[in-house]
Structure formats: structure tokens, C-alpha cells
Amino acid sequence: MRKILTPILLVLLAVIYSSLVIVDEGTRGIMLRFGKVHRDSDNKVVVYEPGLHFKIPFIDSMKVLDARIRTLDGAPDRFVTVEKKDLLVDSYVKWRISDFGRFFTATGGGDYTQASNLLRRKVNDRLRSEVGSRTIKDIVSGTRGELMVGARKALNTGQDSTSELGIEVVDVRVKQINLPDEVSSSIYQRMRAERDAVAREHRSQGKEKAAFIQADVDRKVTVILATANKTAQELRGNGDAAAAKLYADAFAQEPEFYSFVRSMKAYEKSFAESNNMLILKPDSDFFRFMQAPKK
């Protein structure tokens, strides 16, 4: 009897073990019966939450799908702006499965490669629409944040949303924006020409202001010098007048002394040069102070 019960127990344990299915945390399960999706009475795909579940051995199988956020990161793609300029945009997408039954059906049995290809196509179409409505300046410096937010909202709620794939787009991020070589060269030359024009304008304005300042300074210097010269001449004239008055007052008191001083100055000027020659009478009045006094 023991020899018979042992194989039976082993078979029962094997059947029970093969009937148990464990869905791990962070995943969801889709039951397949004879390779086809198991549906409920409403013809909806039955999704199994994390935990312990039972299935019919050798008939049912469980397809496990990842419920966590996944990253789709591909190669940079070329887009055209509203200015008909090409841009190389490198982006990535954070996404997760929102409807496991629809995802399983739309991707051919939960094929992540097919899901990535379908999602990448929708993301590129959305980014092409967002980039195509903006200029290079807006994308590079102004509205990149609006572009990413707009793309995410359109992918979740737009006409061509990812809901038909059972996917929710959590975030769309633009990592890098580059210009193709042929475009970057022309834009660089144009920007250089614009900067040169601005620099020339600034230099011209600076020279104009410098000339204005220099002219104002020269005018002020001229006014100051003229005022100083006027004041100096007035002071010199006043001094000369005062000196003349003093001399006149002094000489008026001593006319003979005044006559003597004038003669001394005349002698000094006359005999300043060694080759000066004067032809005068000995008794001329010019020599009266050089003659001996009469006794």
C-alpha cells in the first residue's frame, strides 16, 4: 500500500505545484488558456494582481507584465521647425502600462520590443508637430518646457494618444538639441554677422558719446580759461593802476626826483647795447644828470 500511495502523493504534489502561480510585486499577470487570452463574462481580459493564484495545470499559463515605469531612449531624430530649419532632437520617454489587457492585445502578446516601436513612432509624430510649430530660438531658449509638457499631454489625451496601446506616458524629456552641420554653419555665420553689426553700432554710439563729452569738456575748459584770463587782466590792470597812482602821488611830491628816475631809465635803455650810438650836444638836457653840479 505504501508503494502505491507514494507515487500518488508525488503526482498530487506535482499537480498542486503546477496549479499555483505567484505574481510578484510590481508586475501583473495575464492568464492564457490554450495559448489564448482568458476573458471574463464581459469579454474583458482578466488581469491578476500580485499574489498567489491558481490555474489549470498543462492548460493555463501566466504571462507576467511589468507594472513599473520604463524608459524609452532612442537615437536622436531630425525634426523641422516652423522656419523650415532642421534640428537633431535627442529625447527619452518615461512610460508605464495603464491597461494591461489592451497592452497585451495591442502589442501582440506583451512584446516590449513592438511596444517600444509603436510608442517611439507616436512620440516622434508628436514631437514633430510640437517642433514644427516653433522657431529655433523658442525651442533652444524659450519654450522647451512647454514643448515637453505639450507632448506629454497630447500623447495621453490627444487624438493619437497612447491609450490605444494601454500605455500612459509619465514624462517626455528633451536631453539635447543640436543643429546639423550644414545648418549650424549658416546660423553661426548669421549670428556672427548680427553680433558684428551690434558691436559696430555700440562702437559708433560710444564714439559719438565720447565726442560729445570731449566737446563739452573743451567748452568748459575754454570758459574757465577765459574767465581766469579776464580775472587776471582785471587784477593786473587794477594793480597797474594802483602802482601808477602810487608813483604819480610820490612823484608829485618830488618832481625833481621823478625827473631823475626817468632819466636813469632812459640811460639804462640807451646804453643797454654796447654798439648804441648817440649824437647829442654836450650841453644837451639829456646829460644834465651826468654833468657836474655848477658851483
PDB file of C-alpha atoms in Angstrom:
ATOM      1  CA  MET A   1       0.000   0.000   0.000  1.00  0.00           C
ATOM      2  CA  ARG A   2       2.851   2.385   0.862  1.00  0.00           C
ATOM      3  CA  LYS A   3       4.455   1.772  -2.522  1.00  0.00           C
ATOM      4  CA  ILE A   4       1.200   2.749  -4.236  1.00  0.00           C
ATOM      5  CA  LEU A   5       0.491   5.862  -2.094  1.00  0.00           C
ATOM      6  CA  THR A   6       3.940   7.369  -2.534  1.00  0.00           C
ATOM      7  CA  PRO A   7       3.701   7.817  -6.347  1.00  0.00           C
ATOM      8  CA  ILE A   8       0.121   9.079  -5.979  1.00  0.00           C
ATOM      9  CA  LEU A   9       1.190  11.698  -3.423  1.00  0.00           C
ATOM     10  CA  LEU A  10       4.073  12.767  -5.619  1.00  0.00           C
ATOM     11  CA  VAL A  11       1.733  13.171  -8.585  1.00  0.00           C
ATOM     12  CA  LEU A  12      -0.739  15.164  -6.456  1.00  0.00           C
ATOM     13  CA  LEU A  13       2.052  17.440  -5.189  1.00  0.00           C
ATOM     14  CA  ALA A  14       3.257  17.978  -8.743  1.00  0.00           C
ATOM     15  CA  VAL A  15      -0.279  18.833  -9.882  1.00  0.00           C
ATOM     16  CA  ILE A  16      -0.809  21.197  -6.967  1.00  0.00           C
ATOM     17  CA  TYR A  17       2.593  22.854  -7.541  1.00  0.00           C
ATOM     18  CA  SER A  18       1.890  23.323 -11.243  1.00  0.00           C
ATOM     19  CA  SER A  19      -1.513  24.800 -10.350  1.00  0.00           C
ATOM     20  CA  LEU A  20       0.000  27.600  -8.278  1.00  0.00           C
ATOM     21  CA  VAL A  21       1.082  30.853  -9.856  1.00  0.00           C
ATOM     22  CA  ILE A  22       2.822  33.675  -7.965  1.00  0.00           C
ATOM     23  CA  VAL A  23       2.559  37.204  -9.384  1.00  0.00           C
ATOM     24  CA  ASP A  24       5.362  39.276  -7.892  1.00  0.00           C
ATOM     25  CA  GLU A  25       5.029  42.805  -6.588  1.00  0.00           C
ATOM     26  CA  GLY A  26       5.440  45.361  -9.368  1.00  0.00           C
ATOM     27  CA  THR A  27       4.021  43.038 -12.008  1.00  0.00           C
ATOM     28  CA  ARG A  28       0.628  41.924 -13.311  1.00  0.00           C
ATOM     29  CA  GLY A  29      -0.416  38.591 -14.813  1.00  0.00           C
ATOM     30  CA  ILE A  30      -2.450  37.680 -17.899  1.00  0.00           C
ATOM     31  CA  MET A  31      -3.886  34.139 -17.952  1.00  0.00           C
ATOM     32  CA  LEU A  32      -3.595  32.213 -21.214  1.00  0.00           C
ATOM     33  CA  ARG A  33      -5.740  29.137 -21.851  1.00  0.00           C
ATOM     34  CA  PHE A  34      -4.598  27.004 -24.736  1.00  0.00           C
ATOM     35  CA  GLY A  35      -2.468  29.971 -25.807  1.00  0.00           C
ATOM     36  CA  LYS A  36      -5.433  32.349 -25.917  1.00  0.00           C
ATOM     37  CA  VAL A  37      -6.189  35.177 -23.521  1.00  0.00           C
ATOM     38  CA  HIS A  38      -8.580  34.225 -20.749  1.00  0.00           C
ATOM     39  CA  ARG A  39     -11.520  36.638 -20.627  1.00  0.00           C
ATOM     40  CA  ASP A  40     -14.352  37.147 -18.210  1.00  0.00           C
ATOM     41  CA  SER A  41     -18.097  37.085 -18.925  1.00  0.00           C
ATOM     42  CA  ASP A  42     -17.882  40.656 -20.297  1.00  0.00           C
ATOM     43  CA  ASN A  43     -15.180  39.578 -22.764  1.00  0.00           C
ATOM     44  CA  LYS A  44     -12.540  41.589 -20.895  1.00  0.00           C
ATOM     45  CA  VAL A  45      -9.033  40.364 -20.328  1.00  0.00           C
ATOM     46  CA  VAL A  46      -8.588  39.176 -16.766  1.00  0.00           C
ATOM     47  CA  VAL A  47      -5.626  40.841 -15.077  1.00  0.00           C
ATOM     48  CA  TYR A  48      -4.175  39.190 -11.998  1.00  0.00           C
ATOM     49  CA  GLU A  49      -2.831  41.373  -9.209  1.00  0.00           C
ATOM     50  CA  PRO A  50       0.315  40.489  -7.206  1.00  0.00           C
ATOM     51  CA  GLY A  51      -0.226  37.451  -5.024  1.00  0.00           C
ATOM     52  CA  LEU A  52      -0.908  33.710  -5.194  1.00  0.00           C
ATOM     53  CA  HIS A  53      -3.268  32.430  -7.920  1.00  0.00           C
ATOM     54  CA  PHE A  54      -4.421  29.067  -9.285  1.00  0.00           C
ATOM     55  CA  LYS A  55      -4.517  27.774 -12.831  1.00  0.00           C
ATOM     56  CA  ILE A  56      -5.383  24.548 -14.591  1.00  0.00           C
ATOM     57  CA  PRO A  57      -2.170  22.557 -14.994  1.00  0.00           C
ATOM     58  CA  PHE A  58      -0.907  21.960 -18.536  1.00  0.00           C
ATOM     59  CA  ILE A  59      -3.811  24.045 -19.911  1.00  0.00           C
ATOM     60  CA  ASP A  60      -3.335  27.506 -18.477  1.00  0.00           C
ATOM     61  CA  SER A  61      -0.176  29.623 -18.429  1.00  0.00           C
ATOM     62  CA  MET A  62       0.569  33.043 -16.984  1.00  0.00           C
ATOM     63  CA  LYS A  63       2.095  35.945 -18.947  1.00  0.00           C
ATOM     64  CA  VAL A  64       3.738  38.351 -16.494  1.00  0.00           C
ATOM     65  CA  LEU A  65       3.864  42.058 -17.415  1.00  0.00           C
ATOM     66  CA  ASP A  66       5.991  44.722 -15.742  1.00  0.00           C
ATOM     67  CA  ALA A  67       3.878  47.372 -13.973  1.00  0.00           C
ATOM     68  CA  ARG A  68       6.789  49.675 -13.167  1.00  0.00           C
ATOM     69  CA  ILE A  69       7.813  52.817 -15.027  1.00  0.00           C
ATOM     70  CA  ARG A  70      10.001  52.052 -18.018  1.00  0.00           C
ATOM     71  CA  THR A  71      12.307  54.289 -20.086  1.00  0.00           C
ATOM     72  CA  LEU A  72      12.288  54.538 -23.853  1.00  0.00           C
ATOM     73  CA  ASP A  73      15.541  56.102 -25.011  1.00  0.00           C
ATOM     74  CA  GLY A  74      16.416  56.044 -28.679  1.00  0.00           C
ATOM     75  CA  ALA A  75      18.770  57.725 -31.114  1.00  0.00           C
ATOM     76  CA  PRO A  76      18.389  61.448 -31.941  1.00  0.00           C
ATOM     77  CA  ASP A  77      15.888  62.158 -34.703  1.00  0.00           C
ATOM     78  CA  ARG A  78      15.678  65.008 -37.219  1.00  0.00           C
ATOM     79  CA  PHE A  79      12.787  67.481 -36.982  1.00  0.00           C
ATOM     80  CA  VAL A  80      11.863  70.605 -38.955  1.00  0.00           C
ATOM     81  CA  THR A  81      10.982  73.908 -37.282  1.00  0.00           C
ATOM     82  CA  VAL A  82       8.435  76.467 -38.440  1.00  0.00           C
ATOM     83  CA  GLU A  83      11.361  78.244 -40.157  1.00  0.00           C
ATOM     84  CA  LYS A  84      12.000  75.106 -42.239  1.00  0.00           C
ATOM     85  CA  LYS A  85      15.250  74.506 -40.366  1.00  0.00           C
ATOM     86  CA  ASP A  86      16.375  71.024 -39.349  1.00  0.00           C
ATOM     87  CA  LEU A  87      17.098  70.118 -35.741  1.00  0.00           C
ATOM     88  CA  LEU A  88      18.530  66.956 -34.209  1.00  0.00           C
ATOM     89  CA  VAL A  89      16.500  66.282 -31.054  1.00  0.00           C
ATOM     90  CA  ASP A  90      17.600  63.667 -28.543  1.00  0.00           C
ATOM     91  CA  SER A  91      14.784  62.747 -26.165  1.00  0.00           C
ATOM     92  CA  TYR A  92      13.573  59.997 -23.876  1.00  0.00           C
ATOM     93  CA  VAL A  93      10.159  58.927 -22.581  1.00  0.00           C
ATOM     94  CA  LYS A  94       9.071  57.567 -19.219  1.00  0.00           C
ATOM     95  CA  TRP A  95       6.053  55.287 -19.582  1.00  0.00           C
ATOM     96  CA  ARG A  96       4.130  52.506 -17.877  1.00  0.00           C
ATOM     97  CA  ILE A  97       1.295  50.127 -18.684  1.00  0.00           C
ATOM     98  CA  SER A  98      -2.078  51.601 -17.746  1.00  0.00           C
ATOM     99  CA  ASP A  99      -4.332  48.926 -19.281  1.00  0.00           C
ATOM    100  CA  PHE A 100      -2.664  45.508 -19.169  1.00  0.00           C
ATOM    101  CA  GLY A 101      -5.326  43.733 -21.224  1.00  0.00           C
ATOM    102  CA  ARG A 102      -5.211  46.330 -24.008  1.00  0.00           C
ATOM    103  CA  PHE A 103      -1.422  46.407 -23.877  1.00  0.00           C
ATOM    104  CA  PHE A 104      -1.235  42.639 -24.201  1.00  0.00           C
ATOM    105  CA  THR A 105      -3.587  42.661 -27.189  1.00  0.00           C
ATOM    106  CA  ALA A 106      -2.115  45.723 -28.967  1.00  0.00           C
ATOM    107  CA  THR A 107       1.485  44.551 -28.699  1.00  0.00           C
ATOM    108  CA  GLY A 108       0.969  41.017 -29.864  1.00  0.00           C
ATOM    109  CA  GLY A 109       1.100  39.275 -26.509  1.00  0.00           C
ATOM    110  CA  GLY A 110       3.021  41.795 -24.426  1.00  0.00           C
ATOM    111  CA  ASP A 111       6.004  42.175 -26.743  1.00  0.00           C
ATOM    112  CA  TYR A 112       8.044  45.049 -25.292  1.00  0.00           C
ATOM    113  CA  THR A 113      10.049  45.497 -28.488  1.00  0.00           C
ATOM    114  CA  GLN A 114       6.903  46.014 -30.505  1.00  0.00           C
ATOM    115  CA  ALA A 115       5.522  48.276 -27.770  1.00  0.00           C
ATOM    116  CA  SER A 116       8.704  50.397 -27.891  1.00  0.00           C
ATOM    117  CA  ASN A 117       8.497  50.698 -31.677  1.00  0.00           C
ATOM    118  CA  LEU A 118       4.833  51.748 -31.586  1.00  0.00           C
ATOM    119  CA  LEU A 119       5.435  54.204 -28.756  1.00  0.00           C
ATOM    120  CA  ARG A 120       8.519  55.687 -30.428  1.00  0.00           C
ATOM    121  CA  ARG A 121       6.511  56.276 -33.599  1.00  0.00           C
ATOM    122  CA  LYS A 122       3.811  58.161 -31.685  1.00  0.00           C
ATOM    123  CA  VAL A 123       6.360  60.167 -29.694  1.00  0.00           C
ATOM    124  CA  ASN A 124       8.221  61.186 -32.856  1.00  0.00           C
ATOM    125  CA  ASP A 125       4.969  62.230 -34.536  1.00  0.00           C
ATOM    126  CA  ARG A 126       4.057  64.340 -31.508  1.00  0.00           C
ATOM    127  CA  LEU A 127       7.492  65.913 -31.230  1.00  0.00           C
ATOM    128  CA  ARG A 128       7.471  66.644 -34.952  1.00  0.00           C
ATOM    129  CA  SER A 129       4.198  68.506 -34.508  1.00  0.00           C
ATOM    130  CA  GLU A 130       5.459  70.427 -31.454  1.00  0.00           C
ATOM    131  CA  VAL A 131       8.803  71.352 -33.045  1.00  0.00           C
ATOM    132  CA  GLY A 132       7.119  72.243 -36.341  1.00  0.00           C
ATOM    133  CA  SER A 133       5.077  74.977 -34.641  1.00  0.00           C
ATOM    134  CA  ARG A 134       8.076  76.724 -33.035  1.00  0.00           C
ATOM    135  CA  THR A 135      11.186  78.603 -34.085  1.00  0.00           C
ATOM    136  CA  ILE A 136      14.726  77.528 -33.276  1.00  0.00           C
ATOM    137  CA  LYS A 137      15.034  80.349 -30.745  1.00  0.00           C
ATOM    138  CA  ASP A 138      11.849  79.256 -28.955  1.00  0.00           C
ATOM    139  CA  ILE A 139      12.968  75.643 -28.766  1.00  0.00           C
ATOM    140  CA  VAL A 140      16.534  76.331 -27.662  1.00  0.00           C
ATOM    141  CA  SER A 141      15.993  79.122 -25.148  1.00  0.00           C
ATOM    142  CA  GLY A 142      12.333  79.834 -24.561  1.00  0.00           C
ATOM    143  CA  THR A 143       9.654  77.169 -24.645  1.00  0.00           C
ATOM    144  CA  ARG A 144      11.423  73.828 -24.300  1.00  0.00           C
ATOM    145  CA  GLY A 145       9.476  73.151 -21.105  1.00  0.00           C
ATOM    146  CA  GLU A 146       6.191  73.939 -22.840  1.00  0.00           C
ATOM    147  CA  LEU A 147       7.190  71.652 -25.697  1.00  0.00           C
ATOM    148  CA  MET A 148       7.764  68.694 -23.349  1.00  0.00           C
ATOM    149  CA  VAL A 149       4.572  69.309 -21.356  1.00  0.00           C
ATOM    150  CA  GLY A 150       2.534  69.705 -24.538  1.00  0.00           C
ATOM    151  CA  ALA A 151       3.936  66.490 -25.975  1.00  0.00           C
ATOM    152  CA  ARG A 152       3.134  64.531 -22.806  1.00  0.00           C
ATOM    153  CA  LYS A 153      -0.446  65.811 -22.624  1.00  0.00           C
ATOM    154  CA  ALA A 154      -1.071  65.134 -26.306  1.00  0.00           C
ATOM    155  CA  LEU A 155       0.299  61.593 -26.016  1.00  0.00           C
ATOM    156  CA  ASN A 156      -2.019  60.833 -23.112  1.00  0.00           C
ATOM    157  CA  THR A 157      -5.189  62.615 -24.215  1.00  0.00           C
ATOM    158  CA  GLY A 158      -4.784  63.562 -27.885  1.00  0.00           C
ATOM    159  CA  GLN A 159      -6.331  62.040 -30.970  1.00  0.00           C
ATOM    160  CA  ASP A 160      -3.404  59.679 -31.476  1.00  0.00           C
ATOM    161  CA  SER A 161      -2.824  59.029 -27.789  1.00  0.00           C
ATOM    162  CA  THR A 162      -1.023  56.008 -26.436  1.00  0.00           C
ATOM    163  CA  SER A 163      -4.150  54.886 -24.573  1.00  0.00           C
ATOM    164  CA  GLU A 164      -4.981  52.620 -27.527  1.00  0.00           C
ATOM    165  CA  LEU A 165      -1.797  50.762 -26.650  1.00  0.00           C
ATOM    166  CA  GLY A 166      -2.705  50.563 -22.975  1.00  0.00           C
ATOM    167  CA  ILE A 167       0.244  52.882 -22.203  1.00  0.00           C
ATOM    168  CA  GLU A 168       0.428  56.019 -20.072  1.00  0.00           C
ATOM    169  CA  VAL A 169       3.245  58.465 -20.822  1.00  0.00           C
ATOM    170  CA  VAL A 170       4.598  59.689 -17.490  1.00  0.00           C
ATOM    171  CA  ASP A 171       7.111  62.184 -18.857  1.00  0.00           C
ATOM    172  CA  VAL A 172       8.751  63.365 -22.063  1.00  0.00           C
ATOM    173  CA  ARG A 173      12.200  64.900 -21.778  1.00  0.00           C
ATOM    174  CA  VAL A 174      14.450  66.540 -24.357  1.00  0.00           C
ATOM    175  CA  LYS A 175      18.039  65.758 -23.456  1.00  0.00           C
ATOM    176  CA  GLN A 176      19.843  67.617 -26.190  1.00  0.00           C
ATOM    177  CA  ILE A 177      19.119  69.767 -29.235  1.00  0.00           C
ATOM    178  CA  ASN A 178      21.737  70.052 -31.946  1.00  0.00           C
ATOM    179  CA  LEU A 179      21.878  71.605 -35.365  1.00  0.00           C
ATOM    180  CA  PRO A 180      23.020  69.594 -38.380  1.00  0.00           C
ATOM    181  CA  ASP A 181      26.450  70.635 -39.613  1.00  0.00           C
ATOM    182  CA  GLU A 182      25.124  72.365 -42.715  1.00  0.00           C
ATOM    183  CA  VAL A 183      22.565  74.320 -40.685  1.00  0.00           C
ATOM    184  CA  SER A 184      24.812  75.191 -37.738  1.00  0.00           C
ATOM    185  CA  SER A 185      27.419  76.693 -40.079  1.00  0.00           C
ATOM    186  CA  SER A 186      24.936  79.054 -41.758  1.00  0.00           C
ATOM    187  CA  ILE A 187      23.319  80.017 -38.450  1.00  0.00           C
ATOM    188  CA  TYR A 188      26.743  80.650 -36.911  1.00  0.00           C
ATOM    189  CA  GLN A 189      27.666  82.953 -39.784  1.00  0.00           C
ATOM    190  CA  ARG A 190      24.363  84.806 -39.498  1.00  0.00           C
ATOM    191  CA  MET A 191      24.704  85.168 -35.723  1.00  0.00           C
ATOM    192  CA  ARG A 192      28.278  86.386 -36.161  1.00  0.00           C
ATOM    193  CA  ALA A 193      27.144  88.986 -38.694  1.00  0.00           C
ATOM    194  CA  GLU A 194      24.373  90.127 -36.344  1.00  0.00           C
ATOM    195  CA  ARG A 195      26.796  90.392 -33.410  1.00  0.00           C
ATOM    196  CA  ASP A 196      29.273  92.311 -35.587  1.00  0.00           C
ATOM    197  CA  ALA A 197      26.526  94.741 -36.572  1.00  0.00           C
ATOM    198  CA  VAL A 198      25.559  95.221 -32.933  1.00  0.00           C
ATOM    199  CA  ALA A 199      29.219  95.725 -31.987  1.00  0.00           C
ATOM    200  CA  ARG A 200      29.667  98.330 -34.723  1.00  0.00           C
ATOM    201  CA  GLU A 201      26.552 100.135 -33.554  1.00  0.00           C
ATOM    202  CA  HIS A 202      27.794 100.144 -29.953  1.00  0.00           C
ATOM    203  CA  ARG A 203      31.217 101.411 -31.048  1.00  0.00           C
ATOM    204  CA  SER A 204      29.590 104.148 -33.124  1.00  0.00           C
ATOM    205  CA  GLN A 205      27.402 105.196 -30.211  1.00  0.00           C
ATOM    206  CA  GLY A 206      30.435 105.138 -27.911  1.00  0.00           C
ATOM    207  CA  LYS A 207      32.457 107.350 -30.262  1.00  0.00           C
ATOM    208  CA  GLU A 208      29.524 109.745 -30.563  1.00  0.00           C
ATOM    209  CA  LYS A 209      29.185 109.990 -26.788  1.00  0.00           C
ATOM    210  CA  ALA A 210      32.964 110.360 -26.410  1.00  0.00           C
ATOM    211  CA  ALA A 211      32.993 113.230 -28.932  1.00  0.00           C
ATOM    212  CA  PHE A 212      30.093 114.899 -27.123  1.00  0.00           C
ATOM    213  CA  ILE A 213      31.842 114.562 -23.759  1.00  0.00           C
ATOM    214  CA  GLN A 214      35.135 115.822 -25.208  1.00  0.00           C
ATOM    215  CA  ALA A 215      33.404 118.833 -26.783  1.00  0.00           C
ATOM    216  CA  ASP A 216      31.647 119.612 -23.507  1.00  0.00           C
ATOM    217  CA  VAL A 217      34.935 119.346 -21.596  1.00  0.00           C
ATOM    218  CA  ASP A 218      36.721 121.555 -24.144  1.00  0.00           C
ATOM    219  CA  ARG A 219      33.935 124.134 -23.865  1.00  0.00           C
ATOM    220  CA  LYS A 220      34.164 124.148 -20.093  1.00  0.00           C
ATOM    221  CA  VAL A 221      37.978 124.444 -20.236  1.00  0.00           C
ATOM    222  CA  THR A 222      37.690 127.361 -22.663  1.00  0.00           C
ATOM    223  CA  VAL A 223      35.168 129.105 -20.416  1.00  0.00           C
ATOM    224  CA  ILE A 224      37.324 128.518 -17.338  1.00  0.00           C
ATOM    225  CA  LEU A 225      40.481 129.808 -19.086  1.00  0.00           C
ATOM    226  CA  ALA A 226      38.642 132.823 -20.465  1.00  0.00           C
ATOM    227  CA  THR A 227      37.227 133.627 -17.048  1.00  0.00           C
ATOM    228  CA  ALA A 228      40.663 133.156 -15.448  1.00  0.00           C
ATOM    229  CA  ASN A 229      42.354 135.384 -18.075  1.00  0.00           C
ATOM    230  CA  LYS A 230      39.666 138.029 -17.638  1.00  0.00           C
ATOM    231  CA  THR A 231      40.100 137.943 -13.884  1.00  0.00           C
ATOM    232  CA  ALA A 232      43.895 138.036 -14.237  1.00  0.00           C
ATOM    233  CA  GLN A 233      43.752 141.013 -16.611  1.00  0.00           C
ATOM    234  CA  GLU A 234      41.380 142.823 -14.313  1.00  0.00           C
ATOM    235  CA  LEU A 235      43.656 142.159 -11.343  1.00  0.00           C
ATOM    236  CA  ARG A 236      46.735 143.164 -13.372  1.00  0.00           C
ATOM    237  CA  GLY A 237      45.013 146.330 -14.584  1.00  0.00           C
ATOM    238  CA  ASN A 238      43.911 147.187 -11.095  1.00  0.00           C
ATOM    239  CA  GLY A 239      47.457 146.564  -9.847  1.00  0.00           C
ATOM    240  CA  ASP A 240      48.997 148.649 -12.601  1.00  0.00           C
ATOM    241  CA  ALA A 241      46.517 151.447 -11.916  1.00  0.00           C
ATOM    242  CA  ALA A 242      47.266 151.314  -8.211  1.00  0.00           C
ATOM    243  CA  ALA A 243      51.018 151.287  -8.891  1.00  0.00           C
ATOM    244  CA  ALA A 244      50.701 154.196 -11.315  1.00  0.00           C
ATOM    245  CA  LYS A 245      48.713 156.133  -8.782  1.00  0.00           C
ATOM    246  CA  LEU A 246      51.314 155.448  -6.113  1.00  0.00           C
ATOM    247  CA  TYR A 247      54.095 156.529  -8.474  1.00  0.00           C
ATOM    248  CA  ALA A 248      52.143 159.607  -9.507  1.00  0.00           C
ATOM    249  CA  ASP A 249      51.446 160.569  -5.911  1.00  0.00           C
ATOM    250  CA  ALA A 250      55.041 160.015  -4.937  1.00  0.00           C
ATOM    251  CA  PHE A 251      56.473 161.830  -7.929  1.00  0.00           C
ATOM    252  CA  ALA A 252      54.026 164.702  -7.470  1.00  0.00           C
ATOM    253  CA  GLN A 253      55.566 165.328  -4.093  1.00  0.00           C
ATOM    254  CA  GLU A 254      59.148 165.267  -5.526  1.00  0.00           C
ATOM    255  CA  PRO A 255      59.108 166.350  -9.232  1.00  0.00           C
ATOM    256  CA  GLU A 256      62.895 166.601  -9.336  1.00  0.00           C
ATOM    257  CA  PHE A 257      63.230 163.019  -8.103  1.00  0.00           C
ATOM    258  CA  TYR A 258      60.699 161.915 -10.729  1.00  0.00           C
ATOM    259  CA  SER A 259      62.725 163.608 -13.431  1.00  0.00           C
ATOM    260  CA  PHE A 260      65.860 161.886 -12.095  1.00  0.00           C
ATOM    261  CA  VAL A 261      64.222 158.398 -12.161  1.00  0.00           C
ATOM    262  CA  ARG A 262      63.012 158.921 -15.708  1.00  0.00           C
ATOM    263  CA  SER A 263      66.464 159.938 -16.829  1.00  0.00           C
ATOM    264  CA  MET A 264      68.016 156.884 -15.174  1.00  0.00           C
ATOM    265  CA  LYS A 265      65.611 154.615 -17.042  1.00  0.00           C
ATOM    266  CA  ALA A 266      66.358 156.423 -20.282  1.00  0.00           C
ATOM    267  CA  TYR A 267      70.117 155.942 -19.685  1.00  0.00           C
ATOM    268  CA  GLU A 268      69.538 152.253 -18.976  1.00  0.00           C
ATOM    269  CA  LYS A 269      67.657 151.682 -22.182  1.00  0.00           C
ATOM    270  CA  SER A 270      70.000 153.813 -24.252  1.00  0.00           C
ATOM    271  CA  PHE A 271      73.173 152.121 -23.059  1.00  0.00           C
ATOM    272  CA  ALA A 272      71.770 148.559 -22.961  1.00  0.00           C
ATOM    273  CA  GLU A 273      73.655 147.627 -26.113  1.00  0.00           C
ATOM    274  CA  SER A 274      77.391 148.217 -26.488  1.00  0.00           C
ATOM    275  CA  ASN A 275      77.093 149.401 -30.084  1.00  0.00           C
ATOM    276  CA  ASN A 276      74.465 152.058 -29.389  1.00  0.00           C
ATOM    277  CA  MET A 277      75.493 155.499 -30.605  1.00  0.00           C
ATOM    278  CA  LEU A 278      74.009 158.833 -29.609  1.00  0.00           C
ATOM    279  CA  ILE A 279      74.904 162.158 -31.248  1.00  0.00           C
ATOM    280  CA  LEU A 280      73.990 164.933 -28.866  1.00  0.00           C
ATOM    281  CA  LYS A 281      75.329 168.297 -27.848  1.00  0.00           C
ATOM    282  CA  PRO A 282      77.402 168.239 -24.709  1.00  0.00           C
ATOM    283  CA  ASP A 283      75.098 170.723 -23.103  1.00  0.00           C
ATOM    284  CA  SER A 284      72.003 168.711 -24.043  1.00  0.00           C
ATOM    285  CA  ASP A 285      69.364 168.355 -21.378  1.00  0.00           C
ATOM    286  CA  PHE A 286      69.678 164.523 -21.756  1.00  0.00           C
ATOM    287  CA  PHE A 287      73.050 164.691 -19.963  1.00  0.00           C
ATOM    288  CA  ARG A 288      72.073 167.124 -17.270  1.00  0.00           C
ATOM    289  CA  PHE A 289      72.253 164.496 -14.525  1.00  0.00           C
ATOM    290  CA  MET A 290      75.653 163.379 -15.789  1.00  0.00           C
ATOM    291  CA  GLN A 291      77.200 166.812 -15.603  1.00  0.00           C
ATOM    292  CA  ALA A 292      78.978 168.074 -12.584  1.00  0.00           C
ATOM    293  CA  PRO A 293      76.890 170.374 -10.483  1.00  0.00           C
ATOM    294  CA  LYS A 294      77.518 174.055 -11.017  1.00  0.00           C
ATOM    295  CA  LYS A 295      79.282 175.904  -8.276  1.00  0.00           C
TER     296      LYS A 295
END
